[in-house]
GROMACS .gro file of C-alpha atoms in nm:
model
  117
    1MET     CA    1   0.001   0.001   0.003
    2ILE     CA    2   0.128   0.349  -0.089
    3SER     CA    3  -0.041   0.680   0.007
    4ILE     CA    4   0.046   1.033  -0.113
    5ALA     CA    5  -0.130   1.325   0.051
    6PRO     CA    6  -0.095   1.702   0.049
    7SER     CA    7  -0.090   1.851   0.401
    8PHE     CA    8  -0.027   2.162   0.608
    9LEU     CA    9   0.201   2.189   0.913
   10ARG     CA   10   0.132   2.441   1.184
   11PHE     CA   11   0.473   2.595   1.251
   12ASP     CA   12   0.517   2.780   1.585
   13TYR     CA   13   0.878   2.838   1.697
   14THR     CA   14   0.994   3.073   1.977
   15GLU     CA   15   1.347   3.154   2.091
   16TYR     CA   16   1.422   3.279   2.450
   17ASN     CA   17   1.721   3.440   2.613
   18THR     CA   18   1.877   3.320   2.940
   19SER     CA   19   1.623   3.532   3.137
   20ASN     CA   20   1.336   3.352   2.968
   21ARG     CA   21   1.248   3.666   2.764
   22VAL     CA   22   1.118   3.609   2.407
   23LEU     CA   23   1.387   3.702   2.145
   24ASP     CA   24   1.185   3.606   1.835
   25ARG     CA   25   0.886   3.408   1.720
   26GLU     CA   26   0.809   3.244   1.390
   27VAL     CA   27   0.448   3.138   1.325
   28GLY     CA   28   0.251   3.017   1.020
   29TRP     CA   29   0.112   2.730   0.814
   30ILE     CA   30   0.355   2.552   0.584
   31PRO     CA   31   0.233   2.343   0.287
   32GLY     CA   32   0.380   2.003   0.226
   33ILE     CA   33   0.339   1.648   0.107
   34GLN     CA   34   0.350   1.308   0.277
   35LEU     CA   35   0.433   0.969   0.128
   36VAL     CA   36   0.354   0.663   0.337
   37GLY     CA   37   0.383   0.299   0.239
   38SER     CA   38   0.391  -0.051   0.377
   39THR     CA   39   0.428  -0.403   0.254
   40SER     CA   40   0.428  -0.753   0.409
   41ILE     CA   41   0.749  -0.950   0.383
   42THR     CA   42   0.607  -1.261   0.548
   43GLY     CA   43   0.290  -1.339   0.740
   44HIS     CA   44   0.440  -1.192   1.059
   45LEU     CA   45   0.687  -0.940   0.922
   46ARG     CA   46   0.620  -0.610   0.737
   47ILE     CA   47   0.807  -0.297   0.649
   48GLU     CA   48   0.670   0.058   0.662
   49PHE     CA   49   0.816   0.389   0.548
   50ASP     CA   50   0.716   0.749   0.568
   51ILE     CA   51   0.859   1.057   0.395
   52SER     CA   52   0.737   1.413   0.428
   53GLU     CA   53   0.851   1.760   0.327
   54TYR     CA   54   0.711   2.103   0.415
   55GLN     CA   55   0.836   2.421   0.260
   56GLY     CA   56   0.723   2.784   0.276
   57PRO     CA   57   0.747   3.122   0.448
   58VAL     CA   58   0.621   3.209   0.796
   59ASP     CA   59   0.597   3.542   0.983
   60TYR     CA   60   0.901   3.642   1.192
   61LYS     CA   61   0.860   3.890   1.479
   62GLY     CA   62   1.166   3.953   1.694
   63GLN     CA   63   1.450   4.190   1.733
   64THR     CA   64   1.792   4.268   1.583
   65ASN     CA   65   2.123   4.201   1.765
   66GLN     CA   66   2.097   4.557   1.905
   67GLY     CA   67   1.757   4.481   2.051
   68ASN     CA   68   1.546   4.683   1.799
   69ALA     CA   69   1.204   4.543   1.704
   70HIS     CA   70   1.209   4.368   1.366
   71GLN     CA   71   0.952   4.194   1.144
   72THR     CA   72   1.010   3.993   0.831
   73ARG     CA   73   0.942   3.650   0.685
   74THR     CA   74   1.140   3.328   0.731
   75ASP     CA   75   1.172   3.059   0.466
   76GLU     CA   76   1.127   2.719   0.634
   77THR     CA   77   1.196   2.369   0.502
   78LEU     CA   78   1.125   2.068   0.724
   79SER     CA   79   1.183   1.708   0.602
   80HIS     CA   80   1.145   1.367   0.757
   81GLN     CA   81   1.234   1.017   0.641
   82GLY     CA   82   1.160   0.707   0.846
   83MET     CA   83   1.143   0.331   0.816
   84ARG     CA   84   1.024   0.053   1.052
   85LEU     CA   85   1.056  -0.325   1.037
   86ILE     CA   86   0.758  -0.467   1.230
   87SER     CA   87   0.716  -0.819   1.362
   88ARG     CA   88   0.385  -0.950   1.494
   89LEU     CA   89   0.434  -1.139   1.825
   90THR     CA   90   0.067  -1.198   1.909
   91PRO     CA   91  -0.261  -1.068   1.759
   92GLN     CA   92  -0.237  -0.773   2.002
   93THR     CA   93   0.143  -0.719   2.014
   94ASP     CA   94   0.395  -0.596   1.763
   95VAL     CA   95   0.767  -0.534   1.805
   96PHE     CA   96   0.950  -0.295   1.570
   97LEU     CA   97   1.292  -0.167   1.482
   98GLY     CA   98   1.302   0.174   1.323
   99ALA     CA   99   1.525   0.455   1.202
  100GLN     CA  100   1.441   0.813   1.108
  101SER     CA  101   1.598   1.138   1.003
  102ARG     CA  102   1.467   1.490   1.046
  103GLU     CA  103   1.606   1.815   0.905
  104TRP     CA  104   1.505   2.177   0.952
  105GLN     CA  105   1.646   2.458   0.740
  106ARG     CA  106   1.566   2.817   0.814
  107ASP     CA  107   1.648   3.144   0.626
  108ILE     CA  108   1.544   3.471   0.786
  109ARG     CA  109   1.485   3.718   0.500
  110ASP     CA  110   1.658   4.053   0.487
  111ASN     CA  111   1.409   4.339   0.544
  112ASN     CA  112   1.411   4.717   0.608
  113GLY     CA  113   1.786   4.744   0.588
  114VAL     CA  114   1.846   4.458   0.835
  115PHE     CA  115   2.070   4.190   0.682
  116GLY     CA  116   2.199   3.853   0.802
  117LEU     CA  117   1.991   3.785   1.116
   0.00000   0.00000   0.00000
């Protein structure tokens, strides 16, 4: 079985300083796509995989290195790849071995003469 589905990810990220004061916040919906699949290897053993990627801009509200208020957009890319090998022990119990990788890339856009945040 293979499934491909468009989706949206609610992105909500906040950075704090050592005094627990908000430095910046990035919030928005990011469009993406998910690919999920599984197949039986034997009667008691199957393999599953899932891959997803989300990419798009979100709102950035924060401050510059000098502490001045700053607003812009941030380009976000989030990706995930995972695989599981699943063995059925009993009708109610499975055991699995899995591996996954996640990556987040972030690019805060230049705006209003502020570069390289």
